């Protein structure tokens, strides 16, 4: 059993992972990151799990990396940092990942949230990359994913000043898709997850891949990738079922085949 | 915890915070700001507290900023008043509005400057008959702060808001009640007792639900009709999960007095 996470068995196809290091506002130490990567690997293999929702506490999604741990690493230590492999495993997760964010979402926490495909924020959530205040900079996608999500000016401002923005600002900027009452953040994320969990898994998987492609390729290649993915789905039983159910005006029964 | 410039106590679910610099009409200096902040922090963190009562000692309620703290010497650099708002007044106003419990304000005398706008950030304002509200800012070249420019037009309409803030005239408690600026005027001698009675009554009520009512009404001032309907749906969902709701329904069905816990 992971020590820094609470994991619920999937319900209606959605698995909920809760970060649990209350003593440190869910700071992402290496142990937590490793456990999270392992949990996502397990969810990847689990046929019952169609979507994963990840959340923290009411007070903090995750308030950054573990500074104590960071202080102990010199240049060589950082070069051989095991955390990089954990981040890469999280990035590899092929099923939809939804982040339900309340409270502090800073530094590594903000970077983790940006690894999710969909971000839902409670009204009092705060997003920031305060690394610059420690004489360092974001090191897990903060300078890359943030810029792609919110545009250059705001990303520069956040990373260079270290100042956080609130949930409404994050929504206006395109970092999060919905802002809810804080008590409902997790529920809303689960509800979205359940909707996705009812779709054809192969279509969901390829659609996610195509969308992520859009972030790091030129338009022509992206369109080519999209077309290939679209064509691949033509060979699935779920596509037949989806179209037939639509014509027969009934709910489709997707099997993932 | 002993304070120098405020009186603070918690009893039977009611936290009472009274400004206590009577010689200076309870005007704010840095120390009083710090003490108010500390007291409000205790209110927020103490689950026993279900109602906050805010009032003042002596003849005044609060005369805003102590200008003695702000003496502008000729030739000195211009002060940054924005900083003191950012540091002191805005956090105070935000806290009063966001506290998840009813905040009662008993205005016991003159309320001037920021002191006139602090009550407007509270939920239920009672005022003694001799109390008055003065938007004194315009007399010294400043603008109303502590939320005044936002709250006044919403409470009394733009025409009256402009008159109050551009002229800086004294508004009597009775006039304030007629204009809808405050909830109720009571006799000076009865003010403290009336306010406490109200506070102790509210402390027996389903305060979790009351906090949600406060939250929804505060939000309504910025929401569209559609957004507000959605918010009502969400907050009602929360209210419906509370122990107090179950208790309320049960007591209603069984025809006895409910025992609410504020959760």
XYZ file of N, CA and C in Angstrom, chain B:
789
model
N -5.384 35.171 25.822
C -4.616 36.114 24.983
C -5.016 37.536 25.323
N -4.055 38.342 25.748
C -4.372 39.716 26.128
C -4.034 40.706 25.027
N -5.010 41.549 24.705
C -4.798 42.549 23.671
C -4.775 43.932 24.310
N -4.122 44.848 23.629
C -4.033 46.208 24.160
C -5.143 47.104 23.610
N -5.445 46.926 22.319
C -6.366 47.855 21.666
C -7.720 47.261 21.301
N -7.919 45.985 21.630
C -9.248 45.408 21.415
C -9.624 44.571 22.636
N -10.929 44.353 22.814
C -11.404 43.376 23.793
C -11.925 42.200 22.986
N -11.545 41.008 23.412
C -11.941 39.842 22.639
C -12.311 38.704 23.565
N -13.504 38.136 23.352
C -13.898 37.005 24.192
C -14.780 36.061 23.380
N -14.808 34.810 23.824
C -15.666 33.810 23.175
C -16.519 33.167 24.250
N -17.831 33.208 24.024
C -18.716 32.644 25.033
C -19.962 32.082 24.365
N -20.258 30.835 24.660
C -21.469 30.168 24.147
C -21.623 30.335 22.642
N -20.535 30.120 21.922
C -20.611 30.166 20.472
C -20.509 31.556 19.868
N -20.484 32.581 20.728
C -20.405 33.958 20.221
C -19.036 34.555 20.522
N -18.342 34.977 19.470
C -17.089 35.705 19.656
C -17.411 37.188 19.606
N -16.951 37.925 20.630
C -17.180 39.368 20.649
C -15.849 40.085 20.523
N -15.774 40.943 19.500
C -14.556 41.718 19.280
C -14.935 43.192 19.372
N -14.320 43.890 20.345
C -14.661 45.303 20.520
C -13.407 46.158 20.374
N -13.474 47.139 19.458
C -12.349 48.068 19.306
C -12.199 48.831 20.613
N -10.956 48.960 21.092
C -10.782 49.551 22.417
C -9.639 50.574 22.464
N -9.816 51.672 21.680
C -8.949 52.850 21.837
C -9.893 54.043 21.998
N -10.701 54.030 23.065
C -11.790 55.019 23.165
C -11.305 56.472 23.069
N -10.102 56.741 23.576
C -9.600 58.129 23.525
C -9.419 58.600 22.081
N -9.118 57.663 21.202
C -8.894 58.016 19.783
C -10.100 57.583 18.935
N -11.287 57.501 19.568
C -12.490 57.034 18.874
C -12.238 55.709 18.131
N -11.411 54.866 18.766
C -11.126 53.531 18.224
C -10.545 53.549 16.815
N -9.778 54.620 16.500
C -9.164 54.636 15.170
C -8.025 53.610 15.139
N -7.726 53.142 13.926
C -6.749 52.072 13.733
C -5.317 52.575 13.727
N -4.465 51.986 14.551
C -3.027 52.093 14.315
C -2.544 50.690 13.956
N -1.261 50.564 13.643
C -0.750 49.279 13.161
C -0.998 48.173 14.183
N -0.847 48.510 15.472
C -0.985 47.475 16.493
C -2.430 46.956 16.563
N -3.381 47.892 16.483
C -4.781 47.463 16.534
C -5.108 46.586 15.321
N -4.582 46.968 14.165
C -4.775 46.125 12.973
C -4.289 44.701 13.237
N -3.092 44.606 13.799
C -2.507 43.291 14.058
C -3.353 42.489 15.035
N -3.877 43.167 16.059
C -4.677 42.459 17.062
C -6.011 41.998 16.486
N -6.625 42.855 15.672
C -7.885 42.472 15.032
C -7.651 41.259 14.141
N -6.538 41.306 13.408
C -6.222 40.189 12.515
C -6.062 38.891 13.309
N -5.337 38.985 14.436
C -5.110 37.799 15.277
C -6.435 37.264 15.833
N -7.297 38.177 16.303
C -8.583 37.754 16.862
C -9.438 37.069 15.787
N -9.440 37.643 14.586
C -10.246 37.061 13.518
C -9.693 35.694 13.098
N -8.381 35.553 13.209
C -7.775 34.253 12.916
C -8.296 33.207 13.915
N -8.365 33.618 15.188
C -8.891 32.695 16.203
C -10.347 32.352 15.919
N -11.126 33.351 15.485
C -12.530 33.107 15.145
C -12.624 32.065 14.040
N -11.757 32.227 13.034
C -11.799 31.325 11.884
C -11.399 29.905 12.271
N -10.445 29.797 13.185
C -9.896 28.473 13.490
C -10.633 27.736 14.598
N -11.476 28.444 15.319
C -12.138 27.824 16.453
C -13.527 27.317 16.056
N -13.689 26.004 15.981
C -14.971 25.458 15.524
C -16.130 25.750 16.485
N -15.791 26.149 17.718
C -16.841 26.487 18.692
C -17.558 27.780 18.308
N -16.846 28.668 17.610
C -17.423 29.986 17.308
C -18.433 29.863 16.172
N -19.662 30.332 16.417
C -20.693 30.246 15.381
C -21.231 31.608 14.974
N -20.899 32.639 15.737
C -21.319 34.001 15.405
C -20.226 34.963 15.852
N -20.013 36.035 15.083
C -19.075 37.080 15.503
C -19.842 38.375 15.705
N -19.571 39.025 16.843
C -20.153 40.349 17.106
C -19.017 41.362 17.143
N -19.151 42.396 16.319
C -18.126 43.432 16.208
C -18.699 44.732 16.754
N -17.977 45.380 17.678
C -18.471 46.652 18.205
C -17.298 47.502 18.698
N -17.605 48.627 19.339
C -16.547 49.509 19.825
C -16.801 49.958 21.254
N -15.730 50.309 21.955
C -15.847 50.806 23.332
C -15.926 52.336 23.298
N -16.654 52.901 24.301
C -16.699 54.357 24.424
C -17.703 55.001 23.476
N -17.469 56.289 23.123
C -18.476 57.032 22.368
C -18.454 56.717 20.888
N -17.311 56.261 20.400
C -17.221 56.036 18.962
C -17.222 54.559 18.630
N -17.626 54.251 17.393
C -17.465 52.867 16.923
C -16.051 52.719 16.375
N -15.719 53.543 15.382
C -14.375 53.497 14.811
C -14.210 54.693 13.877
N -13.138 55.441 14.080
C -12.920 56.628 13.247
C -11.935 56.357 12.120
N -11.831 55.082 11.714
C -10.967 54.774 10.576
C -9.499 54.785 10.937
N -8.701 55.278 10.017
C -7.254 55.286 10.229
C -6.856 56.397 11.195
N -6.001 56.078 12.159
C -5.450 57.091 13.060
C -4.456 57.935 12.274
N -4.843 59.171 11.986
C -3.987 60.015 11.135
C -2.696 60.401 11.841
N -2.684 60.281 13.171
C -1.444 60.505 13.907
C -0.360 59.517 13.463
N -0.834 58.350 12.982
C 0.071 57.318 12.469
C 0.548 57.660 11.062
N -0.024 58.713 10.501
C 0.119 58.979 9.070
C 0.531 60.419 8.823
N 1.240 61.009 9.778
C 1.535 62.427 9.652
C 2.388 62.698 8.419
N 1.850 63.519 7.537
C 2.591 63.811 6.317
C 3.368 65.109 6.483
N 4.667 64.990 6.696
C 5.500 66.179 6.882
C 5.698 66.886 5.544
N 5.726 68.240 5.581
C 5.994 68.951 4.326
C 7.386 68.572 3.818
N 7.489 68.326 2.517
C 8.796 67.977 1.953
C 9.130 66.506 2.061
N 8.336 65.760 2.882
C 8.619 64.322 2.987
C 8.101 63.620 1.737
N 8.616 62.414 1.515
C 8.156 61.655 0.355
C 6.672 61.343 0.503
N 5.949 61.286 -0.622
C 4.518 60.984 -0.529
C 4.340 59.553 -0.012
N 3.368 59.394 0.911
C 3.160 58.057 1.476
C 2.468 57.160 0.450
N 2.652 55.862 0.591
C 1.943 54.927 -0.271
C 0.757 54.370 0.508
N -0.395 55.049 0.359
C -1.575 54.595 1.098
C -2.085 53.266 0.553
N -1.770 53.001 -0.716
C -2.180 51.723 -1.295
C -1.589 50.566 -0.515
N -0.381 50.793 -0.012
C 0.288 49.720 0.714
C -0.457 49.398 2.001
N -0.908 50.454 2.707
C -1.590 50.176 3.971
C -2.950 49.512 3.715
N -3.555 49.841 2.590
C -4.808 49.166 2.229
C -4.540 47.694 1.917
N -3.504 47.475 1.128
C -3.139 46.105 0.725
C -2.811 45.263 1.949
N -2.119 45.910 2.903
C -1.605 45.178 4.051
C -2.650 45.013 5.163
N -3.451 46.055 5.384
C -4.346 46.057 6.548
C -5.832 45.974 6.204
N -6.313 46.975 5.448
C -7.762 47.104 5.300
C -8.372 46.034 4.400
N -7.750 45.790 3.256
C -8.350 44.795 2.363
C -8.427 43.396 2.982
N -7.353 42.931 3.628
C -7.478 41.609 4.263
C -8.587 41.580 5.327
N -8.723 42.682 6.083
C -9.756 42.741 7.124
C -11.148 42.638 6.492
N -11.384 43.443 5.457
C -12.690 43.454 4.800
C -12.975 42.092 4.161
N -11.978 41.537 3.502
C -12.180 40.225 2.869
C -12.504 39.168 3.920
N -11.797 39.227 5.042
C -12.039 38.235 6.095
C -13.467 38.337 6.621
N -13.931 39.552 6.905
C -15.285 39.720 7.434
C -16.316 39.182 6.445
N -16.104 39.456 5.167
C -17.066 38.993 4.166
C -17.010 37.490 3.952
N -15.816 36.926 4.081
C -15.664 35.497 3.776
C -15.863 34.586 4.977
N -15.852 35.134 6.195
C -16.016 34.276 7.375
C -17.270 33.420 7.211
N -17.146 32.104 7.407
C -18.306 31.247 7.198
C -19.215 31.232 8.423
N -19.614 32.393 8.871
C -20.548 32.512 9.990
C -21.141 33.918 9.955
N -22.310 34.098 10.583
C -22.909 35.432 10.574
C -22.053 36.418 11.374
N -21.852 37.605 10.806
C -21.106 38.658 11.487
C -22.071 39.800 11.785
N -22.244 40.077 13.082
C -23.124 41.163 13.507
C -22.259 42.351 13.867
N -22.671 43.539 13.452
C -21.919 44.734 13.821
C -22.840 45.646 14.613
N -22.397 46.034 15.825
C -23.164 46.970 16.639
C -22.432 48.308 16.620
N -22.981 49.262 15.863
C -22.329 50.567 15.704
C -22.777 51.464 16.856
N -21.857 51.658 17.816
C -22.223 52.296 19.082
C -22.009 53.802 19.083
N -21.498 54.355 17.983
C -21.249 55.794 17.967
C -20.764 56.168 16.585
N -19.937 57.199 16.526
C -19.520 57.667 15.214
C -18.708 56.597 14.479
N -19.020 56.439 13.190
C -18.293 55.522 12.325
C -17.819 56.350 11.142
N -16.523 56.607 11.088
C -16.020 57.526 10.067
C -14.898 56.887 9.267
N -14.744 57.338 8.030
C -13.688 56.811 7.174
C -13.843 55.313 7.018
N -12.735 54.591 7.133
C -12.794 53.128 7.028
C -13.788 52.576 8.043
N -13.904 53.262 9.198
C -14.835 52.825 10.230
C -16.282 52.862 9.785
N -16.601 53.678 8.771
C -17.964 53.728 8.247
C -18.214 52.580 7.276
N -17.123 52.032 6.715
C -17.285 50.985 5.705
C -17.089 49.577 6.260
N -16.419 49.472 7.402
C -16.253 48.156 8.025
C -17.622 47.518 8.345
N -18.578 48.298 8.920
C -19.887 47.681 9.178
C -20.525 47.136 7.904
N -20.275 47.798 6.782
C -20.909 47.395 5.533
C -20.349 46.074 5.005
N -19.235 45.637 5.577
C -18.684 44.335 5.202
C -19.247 43.244 6.106
N -20.038 43.648 7.121
C -20.638 42.676 8.039
C -22.024 42.279 7.513
N -22.650 41.325 8.178
C -23.908 40.806 7.657
C -25.146 41.491 8.227
N -25.147 41.713 9.536
C -26.282 42.374 10.174
C -25.756 43.562 10.950
N -26.198 44.762 10.578
C -25.687 45.954 11.265
C -26.792 46.582 12.105
N -26.530 46.660 13.413
C -27.390 47.423 14.311
C -26.647 48.702 14.647
N -27.396 49.794 14.885
C -26.720 51.027 15.283
C -27.495 51.700 16.398
N -26.769 52.286 17.341
C -27.408 53.081 18.375
C -27.978 54.351 17.746
N -29.014 54.883 18.354
C -29.699 56.042 17.791
C -28.753 57.229 17.578
N -27.751 57.352 18.437
C -26.851 58.507 18.301
C -25.668 58.222 17.376
N -25.613 57.016 16.838
C -24.498 56.685 15.941
C -24.644 57.443 14.627
N -23.522 57.588 13.935
C -23.597 58.230 12.624
C -22.498 57.684 11.731
N -22.722 57.852 10.440
C -21.777 57.338 9.441
C -21.244 58.510 8.633
N -19.925 58.623 8.541
C -19.338 59.735 7.801
C -18.291 59.218 6.820
N -18.556 59.425 5.545
C -17.557 59.067 4.521
C -16.578 60.235 4.445
N -15.706 60.307 5.452
C -14.896 61.518 5.640
C -13.742 61.658 4.643
N -13.534 60.651 3.845
C -12.348 60.617 2.968
C -12.198 61.878 2.123
N -13.336 62.340 1.564
C -13.265 63.471 0.624
C -12.759 64.745 1.300
N -12.851 64.809 2.628
C -12.417 66.015 3.342
C -10.899 66.156 3.363
N -10.196 65.028 3.166
C -8.736 65.119 3.181
C -8.123 64.657 1.857
N -8.927 64.734 0.821
C -8.378 64.461 -0.507
C -8.255 62.997 -0.864
N -8.948 62.132 -0.105
C -8.832 60.700 -0.392
C -10.143 60.153 -0.952
N -10.115 58.879 -1.348
C -11.331 58.220 -1.810
C -11.770 57.199 -0.761
N -13.068 56.878 -0.715
C -13.528 55.867 0.232
C -12.851 54.533 -0.071
N -12.413 53.856 0.987
C -11.794 52.545 0.779
C -12.524 51.506 1.629
N -11.865 50.394 1.877
C -12.460 49.298 2.651
C -13.777 48.831 2.034
N -13.869 48.936 0.726
C -15.036 48.424 0.024
C -16.160 49.422 -0.152
N -16.016 50.628 0.416
C -17.088 51.612 0.373
C -17.586 51.938 -1.027
N -16.659 52.106 -1.964
C -17.090 52.509 -3.312
C -17.856 51.397 -4.016
N -17.666 50.178 -3.527
C -18.370 49.039 -4.118
C -19.705 48.807 -3.409
N -19.654 48.898 -2.087
C -20.825 48.556 -1.284
C -21.905 49.643 -1.326
N -21.488 50.903 -1.211
C -22.478 51.980 -1.107
C -23.446 52.043 -2.290
N -22.962 52.072 -3.537
C -23.932 52.145 -4.642
C -24.903 50.965 -4.629
N -24.432 49.814 -4.166
C -25.296 48.633 -4.141
C -26.332 48.723 -3.022
N -25.986 49.407 -1.941
C -26.913 49.480 -0.815
C -27.886 50.654 -0.944
N -27.393 51.806 -1.362
C -28.243 52.996 -1.317
C -28.495 53.608 -2.685
N -27.940 53.015 -3.730
C -28.119 53.579 -5.069
C -27.011 54.581 -5.375
N -26.773 54.805 -6.665
C -25.644 55.619 -7.091
C -25.785 57.077 -6.650
N -27.002 57.621 -6.734
C -27.175 59.041 -6.424
C -26.793 59.327 -4.976
N -27.302 58.504 -4.067
C -26.999 58.713 -2.653
C -25.551 58.359 -2.342
N -25.041 57.345 -3.013
C -23.638 56.971 -2.796
C -22.727 58.140 -3.169
N -23.029 58.790 -4.285
C -22.193 59.920 -4.717
C -22.308 61.086 -3.742
N -23.531 61.353 -3.292
C -23.711 62.458 -2.348
C -22.941 62.185 -1.052
N -23.078 60.974 -0.537
C -22.400 60.634 0.724
C -20.882 60.773 0.598
N -20.346 60.331 -0.526
C -18.887 60.262 -0.646
C -18.272 61.560 -1.143
N -19.028 62.357 -1.905
C -18.481 63.622 -2.409
C -18.643 64.749 -1.396
N -19.697 64.671 -0.573
C -19.936 65.726 0.410
C -19.340 65.377 1.767
N -19.303 64.095 2.090
C -18.743 63.693 3.379
C -19.602 64.112 4.551
N -20.908 64.316 4.294
C -21.801 64.733 5.377
C -22.072 63.584 6.338
N -22.464 63.985 7.545
C -22.788 63.021 8.567
C -24.155 62.408 8.265
N -24.226 61.072 8.238
C -25.496 60.385 8.023
C -25.938 59.799 9.365
N -27.123 60.187 9.830
C -27.558 59.668 11.125
C -27.932 58.192 10.988
N -27.936 57.508 12.133
C -28.280 56.089 12.139
C -29.691 55.883 11.593
N -30.616 56.780 11.966
C -31.996 56.609 11.515
C -32.110 56.758 10.003
N -31.384 57.751 9.486
C -31.355 57.948 8.035
C -30.737 56.714 7.350
N -29.663 56.216 7.957
C -28.995 55.037 7.393
C -29.946 53.852 7.342
N -30.778 53.715 8.373
C -31.748 52.629 8.373
C -32.776 52.837 7.263
N -33.281 54.083 7.133
C -34.284 54.367 6.100
C -33.726 54.123 4.702
N -32.471 54.424 4.530
C -31.859 54.263 3.210
C -31.480 52.816 2.894
N -31.577 51.965 3.893
C -31.227 50.569 3.659
C -29.735 50.305 3.777
N -29.027 51.225 4.431
C -27.584 51.049 4.612
C -27.297 50.067 5.743
N -28.184 50.056 6.732
C -28.010 49.163 7.878
C -29.347 48.472 8.165
N -29.291 47.492 9.043
C -30.486 46.697 9.302
C -31.451 47.391 10.269
N -30.942 47.913 11.399
C -31.882 48.373 12.421
C -31.246 49.394 13.371
N -32.038 50.370 13.789
C -31.609 51.324 14.815
C -32.252 50.941 16.140
N -31.478 50.979 17.211
C -32.058 50.748 18.542
C -31.586 51.858 19.481
N -32.225 51.991 20.633
C -31.802 53.001 21.606
C -30.375 52.706 22.050
N -29.625 53.774 22.264
C -28.223 53.628 22.664
C -28.066 52.671 23.834
N -28.920 52.863 24.848
C -28.771 52.083 26.075
C -29.012 50.593 25.839
N -29.792 50.286 24.806
C -30.169 48.889 24.576
C -29.290 48.203 23.533
N -28.391 48.969 22.906
C -27.667 48.446 21.742
C -26.898 47.163 22.035
N -26.031 47.220 23.049
C -25.173 46.070 23.338
C -26.017 44.832 23.648
N -27.072 45.054 24.429
C -27.918 43.931 24.834
C -28.667 43.339 23.639
N -29.199 44.221 22.788
C -29.909 43.764 21.590
C -28.988 42.968 20.669
N -27.780 43.498 20.503
C -26.822 42.845 19.608
C -26.447 41.469 20.160
N -26.229 41.403 21.481
C -25.871 40.129 22.097
C -27.021 39.130 22.000
N -28.245 39.659 22.186
C -29.414 38.784 22.090
C -29.487 38.169 20.690
N -29.289 39.009 19.701
C -29.309 38.549 18.313
C -28.199 37.520 18.070
N -27.016 37.827 18.592
C -25.869 36.932 18.411
C -26.144 35.578 19.064
N -26.658 35.604 20.289
C -26.903 34.333 20.982
C -28.037 33.549 20.342
N -28.999 34.271 19.772
C -30.042 33.566 19.024
C -29.424 32.864 17.812
N -28.652 33.610 17.042
C -28.065 33.031 15.828
C -27.143 31.861 16.145
N -26.480 31.935 17.301
C -25.538 30.867 17.675
C -26.253 29.544 17.928
N -27.590 29.572 18.106
C -28.341 28.329 18.285
C -28.937 27.851 16.960
N -28.759 28.642 15.910
C -29.368 28.335 14.614
C -28.430 27.465 13.762
N -28.932 26.939 12.641
C -28.064 26.130 11.771
C -27.035 27.015 11.071
N -25.958 27.317 11.765
C -25.015 28.332 11.283
C -24.265 27.913 10.022
N -24.147 26.611 9.800
C -23.520 26.176 8.549
C -24.384 26.638 7.376
N -25.688 26.430 7.506
C -26.623 26.896 6.481
C -26.614 28.417 6.374
N -26.533 29.089 7.503
C -26.497 30.562 7.481
C -25.261 31.050 6.726
N -24.154 30.345 6.932
C -22.922 30.725 6.228
C -23.096 30.561 4.717
N -23.833 29.516 4.324
C -24.074 29.311 2.895
C -24.991 30.392 2.331
N -25.958 30.833 3.136
C -26.834 31.933 2.708
C -25.996 33.181 2.465
N -25.122 33.463 3.425
C -24.242 34.629 3.318
C -23.383 34.525 2.056
N -22.841 33.333 1.843
C -21.971 33.133 0.688
C -22.733 33.372 -0.614
N -23.971 32.871 -0.665
C -24.723 33.006 -1.916
C -25.140 34.453 -2.167
N -25.527 35.156 -1.112
C -25.925 36.554 -1.308
C -24.721 37.415 -1.694
N -23.587 37.175 -1.056
C -22.377 37.922 -1.431
C -22.026 37.679 -2.897
N -22.137 36.413 -3.303
C -21.782 36.088 -4.683
C -22.761 36.694 -5.673
N -24.017 36.855 -5.251
C -25.056 37.314 -6.179
C -24.758 38.708 -6.715
N -23.998 39.482 -5.962
C -23.728 40.857 -6.392
C -22.844 40.898 -7.637
N -22.150 39.809 -7.906
C -21.303 39.771 -9.105
C -21.777 38.777 -10.141
N -22.751 37.937 -9.776
C -23.145 36.858 -10.680
C -24.252 37.268 -11.631
N -24.290 36.604 -12.781
C -25.453 36.713 -13.649
C -26.560 35.854 -13.023
N -27.772 36.034 -13.509
C -28.900 35.262 -13.000
C -28.632 33.762 -13.141
N -28.134 33.374 -14.318
C -27.845 31.957 -14.560
C -26.786 31.405 -13.620
N -25.721 32.184 -13.443
C -24.648 31.741 -12.544
C -25.184 31.580 -11.133
N -26.067 32.502 -10.743
C -26.603 32.455 -9.391
C -27.497 31.228 -9.202
N -28.281 30.903 -10.224
C -29.117 29.700 -10.131
C -28.241 28.458 -9.958
N -27.146 28.410 -10.690
C -26.218 27.280 -10.558
C -25.613 27.240 -9.156
N -25.273 28.419 -8.648
C -24.686 28.480 -7.308
C -25.700 28.013 -6.260
N -26.946 28.445 -6.418
C -27.995 28.002 -5.490
C -28.111 26.482 -5.494
N -28.046 25.920 -6.692
C -28.113 24.458 -6.793
C -26.966 23.812 -6.001
N -25.763 24.337 -6.200
C -24.598 23.738 -5.549
C -24.628 23.917 -4.035
N -24.968 25.123 -3.596
C -24.947 25.374 -2.150
C -26.097 24.641 -1.460
N -27.218 24.501 -2.164
C -28.327 23.740 -1.576
C -27.936 22.271 -1.427
N -27.158 21.798 -2.404
C -26.667 20.428 -2.334
C -25.834 20.250 -1.059
N -24.989 21.239 -0.808
C -24.174 21.195 0.415
C -25.050 21.271 1.657
N -25.991 22.213 1.649
C -26.852 22.404 2.808
C -27.626 21.119 3.107
N -28.068 20.463 2.044
C -28.853 19.242 2.199
C -28.068 18.095 2.807
N -26.742 18.206 2.772
C -25.918 17.154 3.370
C -25.610 17.426 4.831
N -26.024 18.586 5.330
C -25.617 18.956 6.691
C -26.436 18.195 7.733
N -25.816 17.995 8.863
C -26.528 17.369 9.993
C -27.709 18.229 10.405
N -27.507 19.543 10.350
C -28.562 20.457 10.795
C -29.833 20.331 9.947
N -29.645 20.068 8.658
C -30.829 19.909 7.802
C -31.644 18.687 8.242
N -30.931 17.571 8.467
C -31.622 16.367 8.958
C -32.355 16.649 10.262
N -31.605 17.325 11.154
C -32.173 17.644 12.461
C -33.407 18.541 12.302
N -33.311 19.521 11.419
C -34.418 20.455 11.203
C -35.663 19.742 10.713
N -35.462 18.850 9.729
C -36.601 18.117 9.178
C -37.201 17.186 10.232
N -36.283 16.489 10.955
C -36.748 15.548 11.974
C -37.577 16.281 13.050
N -37.048 17.410 13.504
C -37.738 18.168 14.546
C -39.087 18.676 14.048
N -39.123 19.066 12.777
C -40.370 19.554 12.185
C -41.417 18.442 12.156
N -40.978 17.257 11.718
C -41.900 16.116 11.627
C -42.398 15.709 13.007
N -41.448 15.741 13.972
C -41.813 15.274 15.318
C -42.338 16.411 16.187
N -42.435 17.584 15.573
C -43.010 18.760 16.248
C -42.308 19.112 17.552
N -40.968 19.122 17.535
C -40.273 19.662 18.704
C -39.147 20.598 18.254
N -38.501 21.222 19.207
C -37.483 22.214 18.872
C -36.201 21.528 18.421
N -35.677 21.926 17.260
C -34.435 21.297 16.790
C -33.215 21.717 17.610
N -32.254 20.819 17.723
C -30.987 21.162 18.392
C -29.905 21.228 17.318
N -29.606 22.433 16.851
C -28.651 22.596 15.753
C -27.213 22.653 16.254
N -26.302 22.102 15.445
C -24.900 22.071 15.856
C -23.999 22.950 14.983
N -24.542 23.487 13.923
C -23.711 24.322 13.057
C -22.844 23.514 12.118
N -23.295 22.283 11.800
C -22.560 21.503 10.800
C -23.496 20.605 10.008
